[in-house]
Tab-separated table of C-alpha atoms in Angstrom:
chain	number	residue	atom	x	y	z
A	1	MET	CA	-91.671	40.475	142.137
A	2	ARG	CA	-92.704	36.753	141.124
A	3	LEU	CA	-89.316	35.833	139.946
A	4	GLU	CA	-90.113	32.089	139.306
A	5	HIS	CA	-92.558	33.220	136.455
A	6	HIS	CA	-89.943	35.044	134.661
A	7	ILE	CA	-87.708	31.873	135.111
A	8	GLU	CA	-90.798	29.911	133.704
A	9	GLU	CA	-90.881	32.082	130.488
A	10	LEU	CA	-87.138	31.514	129.883
A	11	LEU	CA	-87.335	28.031	130.288
A	12	TYR	CA	-89.801	27.611	127.279
A	13	ARG	CA	-86.866	29.060	125.064
A	14	TYR	CA	-83.552	28.260	126.681
A	15	ASN	CA	-81.814	25.334	128.383
A	16	CYS	CA	-80.101	27.282	131.155
A	17	VAL	CA	-81.476	29.982	133.573
A	18	ILE	CA	-79.181	31.212	136.425
A	19	VAL	CA	-80.677	32.901	139.496
A	20	PRO	CA	-77.440	35.059	140.946
A	21	GLU	CA	-76.379	33.889	144.061
A	22	PHE	CA	-78.688	30.976	143.976
A	23	GLY	CA	-78.165	28.334	141.375
A	24	ALA	CA	-79.139	27.394	137.612
A	25	PHE	CA	-82.148	25.743	136.503
A	26	LEU	CA	-81.018	23.511	133.614
A	27	SER	CA	-83.588	21.758	131.008
A	28	GLN	CA	-83.054	18.613	128.938
A	29	THR	CA	-84.994	17.279	126.350
A	30	ARG	CA	-86.731	13.835	126.906
A	31	SER	CA	-88.418	11.650	124.314
A	32	ALA	CA	-91.788	10.137	124.542
A	33	PHE	CA	-92.259	7.112	127.074
A	34	ILE	CA	-94.535	4.649	128.483
A	35	GLU	CA	-94.965	3.936	131.979
A	36	GLU	CA	-95.926	0.328	131.925
A	37	ASP	CA	-97.135	0.329	135.426
A	38	THR	CA	-99.827	2.919	134.830
A	39	HIS	CA	-99.966	2.073	131.099
A	40	THR	CA	-99.617	5.932	130.736
A	41	PHE	CA	-98.247	7.560	127.624
A	42	TYR	CA	-96.346	10.440	127.801
A	43	PRO	CA	-95.128	12.954	125.114
A	44	PRO	CA	-91.644	14.489	124.505
A	45	SER	CA	-90.842	16.903	126.928
A	46	LYS	CA	-88.282	18.889	128.938
A	47	PHE	CA	-86.725	17.500	132.012
A	48	ILE	CA	-86.092	20.312	134.453
A	49	SER	CA	-83.117	20.047	136.692
A	50	PHE	CA	-81.159	22.101	139.454
A	51	ASN	CA	-77.267	22.857	139.959
A	52	GLU	CA	-76.591	24.579	143.037
A	53	LEU	CA	-72.949	25.343	141.698
A	54	LEU	CA	-73.739	27.259	139.161
A	55	THR	CA	-74.083	30.744	140.738
A	56	SER	CA	-72.189	33.360	138.534
A	57	ASN	CA	-74.578	35.570	136.850
A	58	ASP	CA	-74.670	35.169	133.081
A	59	GLY	CA	-76.743	38.025	132.257
A	60	LEU	CA	-79.838	36.175	130.660
A	61	LEU	CA	-82.235	36.506	133.614
A	62	VAL	CA	-81.161	39.863	134.699
A	63	SER	CA	-81.415	41.402	131.254
A	64	TYR	CA	-85.174	39.995	130.815
A	65	VAL	CA	-86.603	40.921	133.990
A	66	ALA	CA	-85.029	44.528	133.358
A	67	ASP	CA	-86.443	44.777	130.273
A	68	ILE	CA	-89.884	43.543	131.804
A	69	GLU	CA	-89.779	45.703	135.116
A	70	LYS	CA	-88.112	48.792	133.132
A	71	ALA	CA	-85.076	48.737	135.402
A	72	SER	CA	-81.520	49.455	134.819
A	73	TYR	CA	-79.316	46.344	134.663
A	74	GLU	CA	-77.288	47.171	137.545
A	75	SER	CA	-80.271	47.973	139.908
A	76	MET	CA	-81.874	44.509	138.688
A	77	LEU	CA	-78.614	42.508	139.169
A	78	THR	CA	-78.483	43.686	142.997
A	79	GLU	CA	-82.356	42.761	143.454
A	80	LEU	CA	-82.061	39.088	141.881
A	81	ALA	CA	-78.803	38.445	144.004
A	82	THR	CA	-80.826	39.466	147.112
A	83	ILE	CA	-83.478	37.386	146.173
A	84	GLY	CA	-81.181	34.380	145.419
A	85	LYS	CA	-79.712	34.909	148.928
A	86	ASN	CA	-83.026	34.838	150.761
A	87	TRP	CA	-83.913	31.488	148.927
A	88	LYS	CA	-81.071	30.063	150.496
A	89	THR	CA	-81.604	31.022	153.811
A	90	GLN	CA	-85.248	30.009	153.467
A	91	LEU	CA	-83.976	26.522	152.631
A	92	GLN	CA	-81.509	26.726	155.534
A	93	ARG	CA	-83.996	27.272	157.892
A	94	GLY	CA	-85.583	23.935	156.939
A	95	GLU	CA	-88.189	25.374	154.872
A	96	ARG	CA	-89.389	23.941	151.595
A	97	LEU	CA	-89.205	26.483	148.667
A	98	PHE	CA	-92.071	26.302	145.931
A	99	LEU	CA	-91.172	27.949	142.726
A	100	GLY	CA	-94.645	27.863	140.649
A	101	ASN	CA	-94.590	25.367	137.689
A	102	ILE	CA	-90.882	24.861	138.044
A	103	GLY	CA	-90.774	22.820	141.092
A	104	LYS	CA	-89.945	22.555	144.968
A	105	LEU	CA	-86.610	22.569	146.599
A	106	TRP	CA	-85.391	21.579	150.450
A	107	LEU	CA	-82.237	20.735	151.821
A	108	ASN	CA	-81.358	17.234	152.711
A	109	LYS	CA	-79.366	15.873	155.889
A	110	GLU	CA	-76.158	16.576	154.249
A	111	GLY	CA	-77.022	20.381	153.696
A	112	LYS	CA	-77.155	19.704	149.743
A	113	ILE	CA	-80.298	21.466	147.821
A	114	GLN	CA	-82.651	18.862	146.458
A	115	PHE	CA	-85.048	19.583	143.714
A	116	GLU	CA	-88.156	18.074	142.471
A	117	PRO	CA	-89.743	19.372	139.157
A	118	PHE	CA	-93.253	20.099	138.497
A	119	GLU	CA	-94.077	17.378	135.998
A	120	LYS	CA	-97.409	18.777	134.857
A	121	VAL	CA	-95.997	21.573	132.928
A	122	ASN	CA	-94.419	20.677	129.778
A	123	PHE	CA	-91.506	23.648	128.624
A	124	LEU	CA	-90.892	22.011	125.389
A	125	THR	CA	-92.745	24.015	122.825
A	126	THR	CA	-92.856	21.597	120.197
A	127	SER	CA	-95.102	19.641	122.095
A	128	PHE	CA	-97.620	22.176	122.741
A	129	GLY	CA	-101.192	20.722	123.200
A	130	LEU	CA	-100.037	17.336	123.770
A	131	SER	CA	-100.412	15.983	127.357
A	132	SER	CA	-100.502	12.063	128.554
A	133	CYS	CA	-102.834	9.974	128.372
A	134	VAL	CA	-103.712	6.375	129.513
A	135	SER	CA	-104.687	3.217	127.751
A	136	GLY	CA	-106.218	0.332	128.845
A	137	LYS	CA	-103.997	-2.959	129.244
A	138	ILE	CA	-103.489	-4.301	125.748
A	139	THR	CA	-104.442	-8.071	125.989
A	140	ARG	CA	-103.501	-10.533	123.633
A	141	GLU	CA	-105.818	-13.420	122.281
A	142	VAL	CA	-104.492	-16.758	123.214
A	143	LEU	CA	-105.867	-19.976	121.510
A	144	LYS	CA	-107.092	-22.571	124.064
A	145	GLN	CA	-108.616	-25.842	123.814
A	146	GLU	CA	-112.169	-26.156	123.090
A	147	VAL	CA	-112.754	-27.703	126.356
A	148	GLU	CA	-111.071	-25.083	128.377
A	149	LYS	CA	-113.080	-22.315	126.662
A	150	LEU	CA	-116.477	-24.164	127.255
A	151	GLU	CA	-115.731	-24.559	130.648
A	152	GLU	CA	-114.963	-20.709	131.127
A	153	ASP	CA	-118.061	-19.907	129.315
A	154	ILE	CA	-120.514	-22.213	130.791
A	155	PRO	CA	-119.483	-23.062	134.355
A	156	PHE	CA	-121.086	-26.194	135.727
A	157	ILE	CA	-120.750	-25.533	139.436
A	158	ILE	CA	-124.030	-25.702	140.950
A	159	THR	CA	-125.185	-26.597	144.487
A	160	PRO	CA	-128.202	-28.638	145.176
A	161	GLU	CA	-130.263	-25.505	146.308
A	162	GLN	CA	-129.233	-23.661	143.019
A	163	ARG	CA	-130.296	-26.727	140.728
A	164	ALA	CA	-133.689	-26.656	142.586
A	165	LYS	CA	-133.705	-22.932	141.483
A	166	HIS	CA	-132.550	-23.030	137.808
A	167	SER	CA	-133.398	-26.408	136.629
A	168	PHE	CA	-132.546	-25.602	132.931
A	169	ARG	CA	-128.697	-25.655	133.876
A	170	PRO	CA	-128.286	-28.969	133.212
A	171	TYR	CA	-129.465	-28.726	129.582
A	172	LEU	CA	-126.842	-26.333	129.331
A	173	LYS	CA	-124.125	-29.250	129.993
A	174	TYR	CA	-125.515	-31.475	127.719
A	175	ALA	CA	-125.297	-28.886	125.203
A	176	ALA	CA	-122.004	-28.103	125.654
A	177	VAL	CA	-120.972	-31.722	125.527
A	178	LEU	CA	-123.021	-32.501	122.182
A	179	PHE	CA	-120.989	-29.368	121.027
A	180	PHE	CA	-117.825	-30.716	121.710
A	181	ALA	CA	-118.640	-33.895	120.586
A	182	VAL	CA	-120.054	-32.635	117.127
A	183	SER	CA	-116.402	-30.577	117.014
A	184	LEU	CA	-114.723	-33.714	117.507
A	185	GLY	CA	-116.613	-35.665	114.999
A	186	VAL	CA	-116.222	-32.904	112.252
A	187	SER	CA	-112.214	-32.700	113.154
A	188	GLY	CA	-111.880	-36.135	112.831
A	189	LEU	CA	-113.796	-36.836	109.407
A	190	ARG	CA	-111.549	-34.075	108.150
A	191	PHE	CA	-108.601	-35.858	109.442
A	192	TYR	CA	-109.532	-39.117	107.914
A	193	LYS	CA	-110.556	-37.666	104.551
A	194	GLU	CA	-107.054	-35.748	104.355
A	195	ASN	CA	-105.317	-39.218	105.763
A	196	GLN	CA	-107.339	-41.249	102.962
A	197	ASN	CA	-106.154	-38.559	99.975
A	198	ILE	CA	-102.664	-38.969	101.184
A	199	ASP	CA	-102.885	-42.732	101.329
A	200	GLN	CA	-104.410	-42.576	97.634
A	201	LEU	CA	-101.704	-40.219	96.278
A	202	ALA	CA	-98.863	-42.724	97.936
A	203	GLN	CA	-100.620	-45.562	96.369
A	204	GLN	CA	-100.706	-44.068	93.038
A	205	ASP	CA	-97.169	-42.915	93.420
A	206	ALA	CA	-96.168	-46.487	94.479
A	207	GLN	CA	-97.666	-48.043	91.619
A	208	LYS	CA	-95.951	-45.897	88.966
A	209	GLN	CA	-92.711	-46.416	90.550
A	210	VAL	CA	-93.518	-50.357	90.209
A	211	SER	CA	-94.614	-49.936	86.651
A	212	LYS	CA	-91.740	-47.962	85.968
A	213	ARG	CA	-89.219	-50.730	87.340
A	214	ILE	CA	-91.115	-53.622	85.924
A	215	GLU	CA	-90.890	-51.456	82.279
A	216	GLU	CA	-86.938	-51.522	82.575
A	217	ALA	CA	-86.709	-55.199	83.792
A	218	THR	CA	-88.681	-57.923	85.856
A	219	PHE	CA	-86.270	-59.448	87.853
A	220	PHE	CA	-85.886	-61.611	91.141
A	221	ASP	CA	-82.753	-62.142	92.723
A	222	ALA	CA	-82.110	-65.900	93.925
A	223	SER	CA	-79.229	-67.391	95.562
A	224	PRO	CA	-77.615	-70.710	93.588
A	225	LEU	CA	-79.282	-72.882	95.967
A	226	GLU	CA	-82.864	-71.416	96.094
A	227	LEU	CA	-84.010	-70.663	92.576
A	228	PRO	CA	-87.531	-69.337	92.057
A	229	VAL	CA	-89.593	-71.546	89.808
A	230	VAL	CA	-92.344	-69.201	88.169
A	231	ASN	CA	-95.115	-70.919	86.157
A	232	LEU	CA	-96.483	-68.550	83.242
A	233	HIS	CA	-100.217	-69.135	82.681
A	234	ALA	CA	-100.135	-67.881	79.187
A	235	SER	CA	-99.365	-68.793	75.698
A	236	LEU	CA	-95.600	-69.193	75.682
A	237	LYS	CA	-93.995	-71.026	72.695
A	238	SER	CA	-91.947	-74.460	73.830
A	239	PRO	CA	-90.231	-75.673	70.254
A	240	MET	CA	-90.645	-79.165	69.833
A	241	ASN	CA	-92.643	-79.372	73.489
A	242	THR	CA	-89.394	-80.208	74.960
A	243	VAL	CA	-87.745	-76.965	76.157
A	244	LYS	CA	-89.096	-76.318	79.533
A	245	TYR	CA	-86.665	-74.255	81.290
A	246	HIS	CA	-85.767	-70.568	80.532
A	247	ILE	CA	-83.230	-68.220	81.820
A	248	VAL	CA	-85.440	-64.926	82.094
A	249	ALA	CA	-83.419	-61.895	81.221
A	250	GLY	CA	-86.368	-59.619	81.698
A	251	ALA	CA	-89.953	-58.870	81.325
A	252	PHE	CA	-90.960	-55.903	79.017
A	253	LYS	CA	-94.456	-54.301	78.934
A	254	VAL	CA	-93.893	-53.137	74.914
A	255	ARG	CA	-92.550	-56.088	72.608
A	256	GLU	CA	-90.697	-53.710	70.858
A	257	ASN	CA	-88.493	-53.071	74.239
A	258	ALA	CA	-88.156	-56.737	74.387
A	259	ASP	CA	-87.167	-56.922	70.679
A	260	LYS	CA	-84.398	-54.654	71.494
A	261	LYS	CA	-83.048	-56.858	74.498
A	262	ILE	CA	-83.356	-59.845	72.402
A	263	ALA	CA	-80.936	-57.912	69.732
A	264	GLN	CA	-78.370	-56.860	72.403
A	265	LEU	CA	-78.016	-60.102	73.994
A	266	LYS	CA	-77.571	-61.716	70.524
A	267	ALA	CA	-75.096	-59.273	69.876
A	268	LYS	CA	-73.294	-60.446	73.011
A	269	GLY	CA	-73.133	-64.118	71.819
A	270	TYR	CA	-76.292	-65.447	73.801
A	271	ASN	CA	-78.945	-67.738	72.314
A	272	ALA	CA	-81.586	-65.004	73.124
A	273	ASP	CA	-85.161	-65.788	72.466
A	274	TYR	CA	-88.854	-64.408	73.093
A	275	ILE	CA	-90.749	-66.956	74.945
A	276	GLY	CA	-94.012	-65.216	75.210
A	277	VAL	CA	-96.528	-62.908	77.384
A	278	ASN	CA	-96.975	-63.688	80.990
A	279	LYS	CA	-100.401	-63.475	83.050
A	280	PHE	CA	-99.422	-59.755	83.937
A	281	GLY	CA	-99.093	-58.902	80.440
A	282	PHE	CA	-95.496	-58.672	79.866
A	283	HIS	CA	-93.350	-59.900	77.076
A	284	VAL	CA	-90.809	-62.137	78.895
A	285	VAL	CA	-87.216	-62.499	76.920
A	286	ALA	CA	-84.930	-65.454	77.618
A	287	PHE	CA	-81.156	-65.717	77.676
A	288	ASP	CA	-81.603	-69.563	76.486
A	289	SER	CA	-83.427	-72.442	76.996
A	290	PHE	CA	-83.077	-75.960	77.971
A	291	SER	CA	-84.870	-79.111	78.573
A	292	GLU	CA	-82.731	-80.427	81.290
A	293	PRO	CA	-83.170	-78.819	84.768
A	294	ASN	CA	-79.374	-79.318	85.789
A	295	ASP	CA	-78.285	-77.848	82.476
A	296	ALA	CA	-80.542	-74.755	83.401
A	297	ILE	CA	-79.217	-74.293	86.720
A	298	ASN	CA	-75.603	-74.507	85.735
A	299	TYR	CA	-76.315	-71.995	83.162
A	300	LEU	CA	-78.140	-69.542	85.467
A	301	ARG	CA	-75.436	-69.492	87.809
A	302	LYS	CA	-72.940	-68.900	85.210
A	303	ILE	CA	-75.330	-65.709	83.991
A	304	LYS	CA	-75.538	-64.511	87.564
A	305	LYS	CA	-71.692	-64.329	88.030
A	306	THR	CA	-70.923	-62.889	84.475
A	307	GLU	CA	-73.842	-61.200	83.202
A	308	SER	CA	-76.489	-60.443	85.419
A	309	SER	CA	-77.428	-61.295	89.081
A	310	ASP	CA	-80.940	-60.320	88.717
A	311	ALA	CA	-81.492	-63.364	86.146
A	312	TRP	CA	-83.761	-66.325	87.180
A	313	LEU	CA	-85.416	-69.436	86.219
A	314	PHE	CA	-88.612	-70.093	84.563
A	315	GLN	CA	-90.208	-73.319	84.596
A	316	GLU	CA	-93.174	-73.937	81.887
């Protein structure tokens, strides 16, 4: 009787098959996994192990074999127990026990039964038809510098003997250098154009900011001892040709804004007036105007302390 054949059949359907007077073969489901060293993919399977402590008959193996062999339960129990004892005796003699597609057993130095399953048979029925497969190592593409790539693709190590035989190799070197130079030129041109566009955008934005600031008011900060004097080369009015010094409150691109500023200053009691257009095309408004420089400077100091620290002196 090939008892191991009947054990195999039961392991496909049950997780525990006990051989009376010998031990139990146990199966445990194992998920699919990858063996990284060999790059092998394994499907889900049943992992077979052995427990020599489970020797009590549970009736599963005896009933199954008795039904197939057309024998009584009692006679089959006695026969299987005898087979189990013989297997143990064989192991105690130092022999190895091979049980078909189940695995092999032997005794270690401590007298304990060791078991090594037969890996080529999968007892998990849901994985029927699935086998392990080996896949080549997956290499990831790594971006390298163009010089390194050229060195790999076109090696330039040439001995004098090889140069005599392969006179065309130097041309490959020159072609590689030319290709690298062209690549750098294209990259540099692209970088220059991008930076040029960025500079143009920055200049435009700066011009917008300056125009906005000037639109609100054009001021120059000056200390009481160092007062800026600006000459306007434009048609500015000078009553009776005696007024030469103006305390400027602001310069506006739109005449209406200048008129609004004059109205605001007059409402505060200032002798504000419109004094003309400067060379930049802005309309200039003054707090007041004077013919004497000392009077203008003293008034400017007063304005900077009380009304506007951005006021400045304009001399015609």
